[in-house]
Amino acid sequence: PVEGDSAEVKLLRPMLKNTNLEYLPLRLAYDAAKHGWKASAWHAKVDRTGPCLVVARTKGGAYCGGYAPKGFAGYGENRGSIAAFLFTWPDGDTSQPVVKLQKIGGAGLATIDMPETGPRFGSDGFVVRLEPGSERNAVTKLGPYYEVMPGGGRSIFAAGEGNKVQGSFATELAELRTYVGVWPEGERIPYDGAIPFAIE
C-alpha cells in the first residue's frame, strides 16, 4: 500500500505492480454515484489524467474493471498497449485471488477512446457506453482482445449473469468508479494528450 490508500485502493493496489501507477498515490477521479452516469461526466473527470483504473460492480455481484495504461483523452482514438488488462472477482468475493486477464493479439485496440462513450477495453472486452436510456449497461466478451477466464469463460461478470447477444454478455452496473494517479508537481503526466500514430 501507498500512504493515503483507501480500503478499496489497498485491495486493488497489488494488481498495479509493474505499471505506471504502482507507487503513485491514487485519487478517485470519477464516481457515477456522485458525478452521474453520463459519458460527458466521465470524460470531464478522467480525460488527460494519464493511466487509470476503471472499477465496476455489476448488479449480479461481480467486482470487475480494467487498467488503461494510456488513459483517455476523448479524441476518438484507438489506444494500443500490451500492458492493459481486465480484472474480476466474478462472485464479488475479494477474499479470493483476483482473476487478471492480459491483453492478447498485440497492442492494438487495448482501449477505444470515443468522447461519446464511457470506458471501452477492446471493441467488446469490457465496454460501458454510458448512453442515454441505457446508462448502466455494460458488455463483455473475452477472447478477441483480452484473455478468456480460467476454464474458458468469456465473461468477467458473475456466473450466469447477463443476456447473451451476438457472443457478448450484457448486464447492468450498480457502481462505476475510475482512479487516476496523483503525479508529483512538475512531472509530466504520460499519455495526457493525443497518441502519436508512430508508437502504436
C-alpha positions as a Python dict, from the first residue, in 0.01 Angstrom:
ca = {
    (1, 'P'): (0, 0, 0),
    (2, 'V'): (94, 363, -56),
    (3, 'E'): (33, 615, 222),
    (4, 'G'): (-319, 750, 196),
    (5, 'D'): (-464, 448, 15),
    (6, 'S'): (-834, 396, 83),
    (7, 'A'): (-961, 47, 166),
    (8, 'E'): (-1060, -5, -197),
    (9, 'V'): (-726, 114, -333),
    (10, 'K'): (-541, -114, -89),
    (11, 'L'): (-736, -404, -234),
    (12, 'L'): (-662, -302, -594),
    (13, 'R'): (-300, -190, -547),
    (14, 'P'): (-133, -534, -594),
    (15, 'M'): (-275, -553, -949),
    (16, 'L'): (-82, -238, -1037),
    (17, 'K'): (260, -398, -987),
    (18, 'N'): (490, -310, -1279),
    (19, 'T'): (255, -37, -1407),
    (20, 'N'): (293, 343, -1416),
    (21, 'L'): (63, 361, -1112),
    (22, 'E'): (245, 107, -894),
    (23, 'Y'): (394, 359, -648),
    (24, 'L'): (174, 663, -712),
    (25, 'P'): (-99, 777, -475),
    (26, 'L'): (-436, 727, -645),
    (27, 'R'): (-733, 960, -634),
    (28, 'L'): (-1093, 883, -713),
    (29, 'A'): (-1148, 1098, -1023),
    (30, 'Y'): (-1495, 973, -1115),
    (31, 'D'): (-1774, 806, -921),
    (32, 'A'): (-2104, 754, -1105),
    (33, 'A'): (-2294, 782, -776),
    (34, 'K'): (-2161, 1138, -734),
    (35, 'H'): (-2089, 1260, -1087),
    (36, 'G'): (-2369, 1089, -1279),
    (37, 'W'): (-2400, 807, -1532),
    (38, 'K'): (-2305, 1016, -1836),
    (39, 'A'): (-2020, 980, -2085),
    (40, 'S'): (-1965, 1357, -2071),
    (41, 'A'): (-1927, 1345, -1691),
    (42, 'W'): (-1685, 1053, -1710),
    (43, 'H'): (-1468, 1223, -1973),
    (44, 'A'): (-1476, 1555, -1783),
    (45, 'K'): (-1321, 1384, -1481),
    (46, 'V'): (-1089, 1129, -1647),
    (47, 'D'): (-961, 1278, -1975),
    (48, 'R'): (-595, 1385, -1987),
    (49, 'T'): (-517, 1249, -1638),
    (50, 'G'): (-291, 967, -1763),
    (51, 'P'): (-313, 594, -1688),
    (52, 'C'): (-626, 495, -1499),
    (53, 'L'): (-805, 207, -1331),
    (54, 'V'): (-1176, 157, -1403),
    (55, 'V'): (-1369, -25, -1130),
    (56, 'A'): (-1726, -153, -1154),
    (57, 'R'): (-1972, -367, -963),
    (58, 'T'): (-2246, -543, -1157),
    (59, 'K'): (-2600, -596, -1036),
    (60, 'G'): (-2517, -967, -1030),
    (61, 'G'): (-2238, -902, -778),
    (62, 'A'): (-1923, -920, -991),
    (63, 'Y'): (-1647, -676, -894),
    (64, 'C'): (-1452, -604, -1210),
    (65, 'G'): (-1285, -349, -1435),
    (66, 'G'): (-972, -271, -1629),
    (67, 'Y'): (-641, -85, -1638),
    (68, 'A'): (-585, 162, -1921),
    (69, 'P'): (-210, 234, -1932),
    (70, 'K'): (-251, 514, -2186),
    (71, 'G'): (-554, 667, -2020),
    (72, 'F'): (-822, 855, -2211),
    (73, 'A'): (-841, 1197, -2374),
    (74, 'G'): (-1170, 1192, -2565),
    (75, 'Y'): (-1003, 1240, -2905),
    (76, 'G'): (-1170, 946, -3080),
    (77, 'E'): (-854, 734, -3091),
    (78, 'N'): (-779, 367, -3055),
    (79, 'R'): (-510, 339, -2788),
    (80, 'G'): (-284, 38, -2813),
    (81, 'S'): (-88, -120, -2526),
    (82, 'I'): (19, -469, -2429),
    (83, 'A'): (21, -353, -2066),
    (84, 'A'): (-359, -314, -2049),
    (85, 'F'): (-557, -574, -1855),
    (86, 'L'): (-902, -661, -1725),
    (87, 'F'): (-970, -798, -1378),
    (88, 'T'): (-1260, -962, -1199),
    (89, 'W'): (-1384, -1123, -884),
    (90, 'P'): (-1685, -1281, -1062),
    (91, 'D'): (-1872, -1360, -741),
    (92, 'G'): (-1760, -1041, -565),
    (93, 'D'): (-1560, -1234, -302),
    (94, 'T'): (-1245, -1023, -269),
    (95, 'S'): (-1100, -1261, -8),
    (96, 'Q'): (-1021, -1487, -305),
    (97, 'P'): (-742, -1417, -557),
    (98, 'V'): (-837, -1176, -834),
    (99, 'V'): (-856, -1303, -1193),
    (100, 'K'): (-634, -1079, -1408),
    (101, 'L'): (-674, -1104, -1786),
    (102, 'Q'): (-397, -970, -2011),
    (103, 'K'): (-427, -800, -2348),
    (104, 'I'): (-379, -1052, -2630),
    (105, 'G'): (-334, -1033, -3007),
    (106, 'G'): (-84, -749, -2991),
    (107, 'A'): (-117, -396, -2859),
    (108, 'G'): (-393, -274, -3089),
    (109, 'L'): (-734, -170, -2955),
    (110, 'A'): (-638, -203, -2590),
    (111, 'T'): (-882, 82, -2533),
    (112, 'I'): (-1114, 279, -2759),
    (113, 'D'): (-1131, 645, -2661),
    (114, 'M'): (-1453, 792, -2801),
    (115, 'P'): (-1587, 1115, -2648),
    (116, 'E'): (-1949, 998, -2671),
    (117, 'T'): (-1896, 675, -2473),
    (118, 'G'): (-1753, 572, -2139),
    (119, 'P'): (-1461, 333, -2086),
    (120, 'R'): (-1406, 76, -2361),
    (121, 'F'): (-1148, -202, -2337),
    (122, 'G'): (-1116, -355, -2682),
    (123, 'S'): (-1420, -341, -2904),
    (124, 'D'): (-1604, -569, -2662),
    (125, 'G'): (-1367, -688, -2385),
    (126, 'F'): (-1534, -461, -2130),
    (127, 'V'): (-1746, -172, -2252),
    (128, 'V'): (-1952, 84, -2058),
    (129, 'R'): (-2108, 315, -2315),
    (130, 'L'): (-2298, 543, -2072),
    (131, 'E'): (-2555, 614, -2343),
    (132, 'P'): (-2881, 795, -2262),
    (133, 'G'): (-3151, 544, -2179),
    (134, 'S'): (-2903, 263, -2112),
    (135, 'E'): (-2651, 444, -1894),
    (136, 'R'): (-2573, 147, -1669),
    (137, 'N'): (-2541, -112, -1945),
    (138, 'A'): (-2208, -294, -1969),
    (139, 'V'): (-2089, -558, -2214),
    (140, 'T'): (-1811, -816, -2201),
    (141, 'K'): (-1674, -1067, -2449),
    (142, 'L'): (-1337, -1222, -2375),
    (143, 'G'): (-1115, -1383, -2635),
    (144, 'P'): (-1067, -1140, -2923),
    (145, 'Y'): (-876, -872, -2728),
    (146, 'Y'): (-836, -999, -2372),
    (147, 'E'): (-764, -1344, -2232),
    (148, 'V'): (-1056, -1575, -2157),
    (149, 'M'): (-1128, -1676, -1799),
    (150, 'P'): (-956, -1978, -1646),
    (151, 'G'): (-1171, -2264, -1771),
    (152, 'G'): (-1256, -2080, -2092),
    (153, 'G'): (-1535, -1848, -1982),
    (154, 'R'): (-1587, -1539, -2197),
    (155, 'S'): (-1740, -1306, -1938),
    (156, 'I'): (-1594, -1106, -1648),
    (157, 'F'): (-1942, -1085, -1494),
    (158, 'A'): (-2095, -1324, -1239),
    (159, 'A'): (-2166, -1680, -1344),
    (160, 'G'): (-2491, -1685, -1540),
    (161, 'E'): (-2520, -1306, -1534),
    (162, 'G'): (-2621, -1108, -1837),
    (163, 'N'): (-2811, -1159, -2157),
    (164, 'K'): (-2602, -1307, -2436),
    (165, 'V'): (-2623, -1110, -2760),
    (166, 'Q'): (-2402, -1197, -3059),
    (167, 'G'): (-2148, -1367, -2835),
    (168, 'S'): (-2128, -1080, -2584),
    (169, 'F'): (-2274, -1075, -2233),
    (170, 'A'): (-2470, -763, -2139),
    (171, 'T'): (-2570, -663, -1787),
    (172, 'E'): (-2632, -356, -1571),
    (173, 'L'): (-2384, -194, -1336),
    (174, 'A'): (-2458, -95, -979),
    (175, 'E'): (-2135, 106, -938),
    (176, 'L'): (-1872, 264, -1162),
    (177, 'R'): (-1557, 445, -1050),
    (178, 'T'): (-1225, 550, -1204),
    (179, 'Y'): (-897, 606, -1021),
    (180, 'V'): (-608, 810, -1161),
    (181, 'G'): (-255, 876, -1040),
    (182, 'V'): (-152, 1179, -836),
    (183, 'W'): (160, 1287, -1023),
    (184, 'P'): (437, 1486, -849),
    (185, 'E'): (422, 1858, -915),
    (186, 'G'): (616, 1947, -1227),
    (187, 'E'): (629, 1588, -1355),
    (188, 'R'): (475, 1534, -1696),
    (189, 'I'): (167, 1312, -1694),
    (190, 'P'): (223, 1035, -1950),
    (191, 'Y'): (-28, 994, -2233),
    (192, 'D'): (-225, 1303, -2134),
    (193, 'G'): (-291, 1402, -2495),
    (194, 'A'): (-315, 1255, -2842),
    (195, 'I'): (-124, 932, -2908),
    (196, 'P'): (125, 965, -3194),
    (197, 'F'): (48, 702, -3455),
    (198, 'A'): (414, 601, -3475),
    (199, 'I'): (418, 437, -3130),
    (200, 'E'): (103, 228, -3175),
}
